[in-house]
C-alpha atoms as an extended CHARMM CRD file, in Angstrom:
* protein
*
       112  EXT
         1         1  UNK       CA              4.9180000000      -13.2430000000       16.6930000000  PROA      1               0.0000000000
         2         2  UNK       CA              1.4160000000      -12.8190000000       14.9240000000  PROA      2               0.0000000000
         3         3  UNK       CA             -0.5690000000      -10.1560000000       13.3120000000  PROA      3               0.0000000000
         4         4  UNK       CA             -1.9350000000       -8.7780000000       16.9510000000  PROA      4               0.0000000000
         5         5  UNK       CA              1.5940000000       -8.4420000000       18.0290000000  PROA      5               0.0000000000
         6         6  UNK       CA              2.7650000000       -6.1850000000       15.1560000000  PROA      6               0.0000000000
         7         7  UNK       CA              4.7310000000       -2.7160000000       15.4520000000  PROA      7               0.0000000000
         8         8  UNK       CA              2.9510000000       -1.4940000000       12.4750000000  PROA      8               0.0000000000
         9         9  UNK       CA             -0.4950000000       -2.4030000000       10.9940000000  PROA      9               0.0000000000
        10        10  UNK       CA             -1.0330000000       -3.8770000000        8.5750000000  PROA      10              0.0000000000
        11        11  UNK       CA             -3.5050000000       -1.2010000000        7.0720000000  PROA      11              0.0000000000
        12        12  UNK       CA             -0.6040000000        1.3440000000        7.9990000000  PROA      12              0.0000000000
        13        13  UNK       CA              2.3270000000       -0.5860000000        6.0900000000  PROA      13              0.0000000000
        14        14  UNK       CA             -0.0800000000       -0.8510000000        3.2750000000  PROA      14              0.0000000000
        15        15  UNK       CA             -1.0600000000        2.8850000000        2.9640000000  PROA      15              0.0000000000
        16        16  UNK       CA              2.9400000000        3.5150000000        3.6150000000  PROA      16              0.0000000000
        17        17  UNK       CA              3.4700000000        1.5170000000        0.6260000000  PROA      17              0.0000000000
        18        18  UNK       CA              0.7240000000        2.4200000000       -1.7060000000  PROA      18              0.0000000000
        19        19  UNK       CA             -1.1390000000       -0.6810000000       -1.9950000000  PROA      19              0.0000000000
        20        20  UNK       CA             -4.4250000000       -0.8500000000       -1.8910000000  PROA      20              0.0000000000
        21        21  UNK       CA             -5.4410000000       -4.4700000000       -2.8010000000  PROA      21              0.0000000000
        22        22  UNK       CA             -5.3170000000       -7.4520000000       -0.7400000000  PROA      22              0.0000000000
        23        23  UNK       CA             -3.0760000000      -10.2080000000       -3.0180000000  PROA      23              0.0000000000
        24        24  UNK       CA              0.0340000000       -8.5400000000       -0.8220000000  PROA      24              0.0000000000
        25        25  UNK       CA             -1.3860000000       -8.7240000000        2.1190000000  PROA      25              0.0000000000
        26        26  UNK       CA              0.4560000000      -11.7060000000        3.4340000000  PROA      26              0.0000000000
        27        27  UNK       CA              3.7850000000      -10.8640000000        1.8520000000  PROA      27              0.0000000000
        28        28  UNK       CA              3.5730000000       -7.5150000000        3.6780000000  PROA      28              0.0000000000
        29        29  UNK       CA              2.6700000000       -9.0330000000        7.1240000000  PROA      29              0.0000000000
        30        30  UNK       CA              5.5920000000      -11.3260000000        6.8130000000  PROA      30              0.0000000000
        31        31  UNK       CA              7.7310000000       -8.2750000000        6.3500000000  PROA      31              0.0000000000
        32        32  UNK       CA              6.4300000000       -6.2580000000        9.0580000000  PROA      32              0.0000000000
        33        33  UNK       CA              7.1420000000       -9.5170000000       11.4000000000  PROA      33              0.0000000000
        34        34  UNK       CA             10.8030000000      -10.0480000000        9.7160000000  PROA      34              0.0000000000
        35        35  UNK       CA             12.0800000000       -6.3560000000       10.2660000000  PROA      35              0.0000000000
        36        36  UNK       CA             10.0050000000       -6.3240000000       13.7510000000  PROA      36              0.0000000000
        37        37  UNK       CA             12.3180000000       -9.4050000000       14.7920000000  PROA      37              0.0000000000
        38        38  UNK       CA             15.3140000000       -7.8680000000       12.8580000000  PROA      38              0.0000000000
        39        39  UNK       CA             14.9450000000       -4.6230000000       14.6400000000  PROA      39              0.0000000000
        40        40  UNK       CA             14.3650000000       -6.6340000000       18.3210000000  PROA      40              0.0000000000
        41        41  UNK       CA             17.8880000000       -8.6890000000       17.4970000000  PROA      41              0.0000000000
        42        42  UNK       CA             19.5940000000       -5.5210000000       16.5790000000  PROA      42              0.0000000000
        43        43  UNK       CA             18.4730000000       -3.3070000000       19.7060000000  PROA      43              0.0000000000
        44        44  UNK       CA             17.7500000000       -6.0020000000       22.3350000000  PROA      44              0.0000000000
        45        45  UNK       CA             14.2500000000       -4.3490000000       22.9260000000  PROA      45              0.0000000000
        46        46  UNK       CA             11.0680000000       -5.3570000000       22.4300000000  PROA      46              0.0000000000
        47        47  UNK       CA              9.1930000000       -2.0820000000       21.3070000000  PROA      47              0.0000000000
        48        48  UNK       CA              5.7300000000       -4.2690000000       21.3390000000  PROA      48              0.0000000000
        49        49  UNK       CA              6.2870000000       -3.6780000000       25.4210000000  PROA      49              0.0000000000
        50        50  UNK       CA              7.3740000000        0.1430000000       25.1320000000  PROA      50              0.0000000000
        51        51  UNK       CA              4.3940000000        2.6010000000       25.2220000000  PROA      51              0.0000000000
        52        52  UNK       CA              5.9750000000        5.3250000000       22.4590000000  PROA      52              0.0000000000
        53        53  UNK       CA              7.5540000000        3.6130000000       19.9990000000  PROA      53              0.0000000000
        54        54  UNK       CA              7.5030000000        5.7700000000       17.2190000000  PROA      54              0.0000000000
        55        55  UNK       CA             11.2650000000        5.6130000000       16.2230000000  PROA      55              0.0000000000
        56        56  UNK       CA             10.6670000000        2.1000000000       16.4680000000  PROA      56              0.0000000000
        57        57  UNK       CA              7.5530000000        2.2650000000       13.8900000000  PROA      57              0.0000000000
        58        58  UNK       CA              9.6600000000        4.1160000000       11.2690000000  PROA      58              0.0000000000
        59        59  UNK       CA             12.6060000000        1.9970000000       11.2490000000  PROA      59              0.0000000000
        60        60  UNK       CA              9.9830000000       -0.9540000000       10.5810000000  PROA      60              0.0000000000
        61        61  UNK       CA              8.4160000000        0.4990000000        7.6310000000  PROA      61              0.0000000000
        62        62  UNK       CA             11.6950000000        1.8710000000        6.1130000000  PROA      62              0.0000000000
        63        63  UNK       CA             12.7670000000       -1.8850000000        6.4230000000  PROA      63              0.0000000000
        64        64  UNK       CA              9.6710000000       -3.2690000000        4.7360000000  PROA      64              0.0000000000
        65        65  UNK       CA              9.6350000000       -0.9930000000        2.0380000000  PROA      65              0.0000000000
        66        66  UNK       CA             12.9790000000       -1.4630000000        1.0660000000  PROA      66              0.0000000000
        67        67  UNK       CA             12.6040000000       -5.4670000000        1.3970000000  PROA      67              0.0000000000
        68        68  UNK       CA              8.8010000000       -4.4860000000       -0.9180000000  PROA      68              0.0000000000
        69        69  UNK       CA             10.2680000000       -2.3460000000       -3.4220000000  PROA      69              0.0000000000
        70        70  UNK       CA             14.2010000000       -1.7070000000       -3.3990000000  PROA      70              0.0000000000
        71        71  UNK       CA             15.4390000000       -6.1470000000       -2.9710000000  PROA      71              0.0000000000
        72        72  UNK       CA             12.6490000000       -7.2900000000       -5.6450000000  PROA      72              0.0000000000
        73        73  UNK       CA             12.6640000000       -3.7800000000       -8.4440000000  PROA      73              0.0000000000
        74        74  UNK       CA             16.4150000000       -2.9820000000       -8.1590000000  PROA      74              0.0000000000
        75        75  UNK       CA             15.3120000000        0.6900000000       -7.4110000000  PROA      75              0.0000000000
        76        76  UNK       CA             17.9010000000        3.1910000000       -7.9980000000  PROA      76              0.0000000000
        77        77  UNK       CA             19.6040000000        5.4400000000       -4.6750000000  PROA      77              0.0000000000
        78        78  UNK       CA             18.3240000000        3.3290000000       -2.1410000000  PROA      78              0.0000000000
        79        79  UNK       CA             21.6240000000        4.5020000000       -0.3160000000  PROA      79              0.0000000000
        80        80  UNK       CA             20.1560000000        7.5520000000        1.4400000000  PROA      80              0.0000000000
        81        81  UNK       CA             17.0500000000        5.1480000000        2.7230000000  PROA      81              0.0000000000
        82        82  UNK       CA             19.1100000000        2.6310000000        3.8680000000  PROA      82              0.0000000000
        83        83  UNK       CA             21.5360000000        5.0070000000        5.9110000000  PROA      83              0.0000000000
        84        84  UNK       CA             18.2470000000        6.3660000000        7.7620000000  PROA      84              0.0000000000
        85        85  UNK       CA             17.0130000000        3.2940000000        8.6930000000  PROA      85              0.0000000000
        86        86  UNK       CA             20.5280000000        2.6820000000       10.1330000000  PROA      86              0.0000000000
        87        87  UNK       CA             20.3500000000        5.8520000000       11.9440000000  PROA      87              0.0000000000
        88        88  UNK       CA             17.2640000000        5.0870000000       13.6720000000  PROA      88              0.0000000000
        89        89  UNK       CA             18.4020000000        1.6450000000       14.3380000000  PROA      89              0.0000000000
        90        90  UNK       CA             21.6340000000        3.0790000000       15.9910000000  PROA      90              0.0000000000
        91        91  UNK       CA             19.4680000000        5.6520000000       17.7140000000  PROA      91              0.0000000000
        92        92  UNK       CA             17.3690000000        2.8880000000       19.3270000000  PROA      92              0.0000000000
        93        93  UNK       CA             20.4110000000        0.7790000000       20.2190000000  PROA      93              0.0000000000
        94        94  UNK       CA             21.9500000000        3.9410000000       22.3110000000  PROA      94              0.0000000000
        95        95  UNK       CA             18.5460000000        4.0960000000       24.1660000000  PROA      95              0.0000000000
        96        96  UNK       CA             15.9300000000        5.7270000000       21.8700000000  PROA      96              0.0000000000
        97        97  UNK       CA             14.9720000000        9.1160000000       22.4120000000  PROA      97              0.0000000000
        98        98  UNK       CA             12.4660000000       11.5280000000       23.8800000000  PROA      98              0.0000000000
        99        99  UNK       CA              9.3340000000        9.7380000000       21.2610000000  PROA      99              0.0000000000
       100       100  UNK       CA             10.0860000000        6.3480000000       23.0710000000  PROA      100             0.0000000000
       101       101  UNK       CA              9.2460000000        5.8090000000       26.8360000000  PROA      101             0.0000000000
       102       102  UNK       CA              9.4290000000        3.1830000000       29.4070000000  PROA      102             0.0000000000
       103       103  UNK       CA              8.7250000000       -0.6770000000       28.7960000000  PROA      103             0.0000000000
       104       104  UNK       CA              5.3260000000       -1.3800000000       30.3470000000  PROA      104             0.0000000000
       105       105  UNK       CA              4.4150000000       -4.9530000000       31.8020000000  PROA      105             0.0000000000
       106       106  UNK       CA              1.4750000000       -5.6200000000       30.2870000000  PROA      106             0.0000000000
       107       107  UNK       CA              0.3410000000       -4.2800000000       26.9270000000  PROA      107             0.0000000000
       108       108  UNK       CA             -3.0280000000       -5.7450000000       27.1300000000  PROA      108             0.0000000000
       109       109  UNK       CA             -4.3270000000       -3.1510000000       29.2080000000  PROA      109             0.0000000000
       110       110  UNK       CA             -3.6630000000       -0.1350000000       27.0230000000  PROA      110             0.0000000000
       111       111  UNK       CA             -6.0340000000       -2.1440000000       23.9980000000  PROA      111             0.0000000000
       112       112  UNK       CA             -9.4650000000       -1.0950000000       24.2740000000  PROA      112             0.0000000000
């Protein structure tokens, strides 16, 4: 996977997250890509090839920020976090929901 290919921007991970500089930048993209892959392994779906894919979206960024903040700060009551993003992990594996539609065969044509 690469940067073009990613659930969630880069720009919208970082605004999710707070930061605002670019020294995280490539940390962050790695994490997008890792709980993109993690999320694809746990569902069987790619959501890059699934035109609404906002379920799909949130379950990424819950992911990164608790790999950004919760794994390296030892934040406190991560619990509740960590049972959503299971939620919408589960929800995706039983099929999604009304937000997430039909894989497409070719995402290039909906850029531009």
């Amino acid at each position: 996977m690469d940067k073009e290919n990613l659930l969630v921007s880069l720009e919208d991970m970082k605004d999710y997250l707070g930061e605002s500089g670019e020294d995280n930048d490539r940390m962050i993209t790695e994490l997008i890509l890792s709980a993109q892959e993690e999320l694809q392994r746990a569902t069987g779906t790619d959501f890059r090839k699934v035109k609404r894919r906002e379920t799909a979206k949130r379950a990424v960024r819950i992911s990164v920020w608790l790999s950004f903040y919760a794994d390296r700060d030892e934040v406190k009551n991560v619990d509740y976090i960590v049972r959503a993003r299971d939620r919408l992990v589960t929800k995706l594996q039983y099929g999604g929901d009304e937000e997430d539609g039909a894989e497409t065969p070719d995402l290039d044509s909906e850029k531009g």
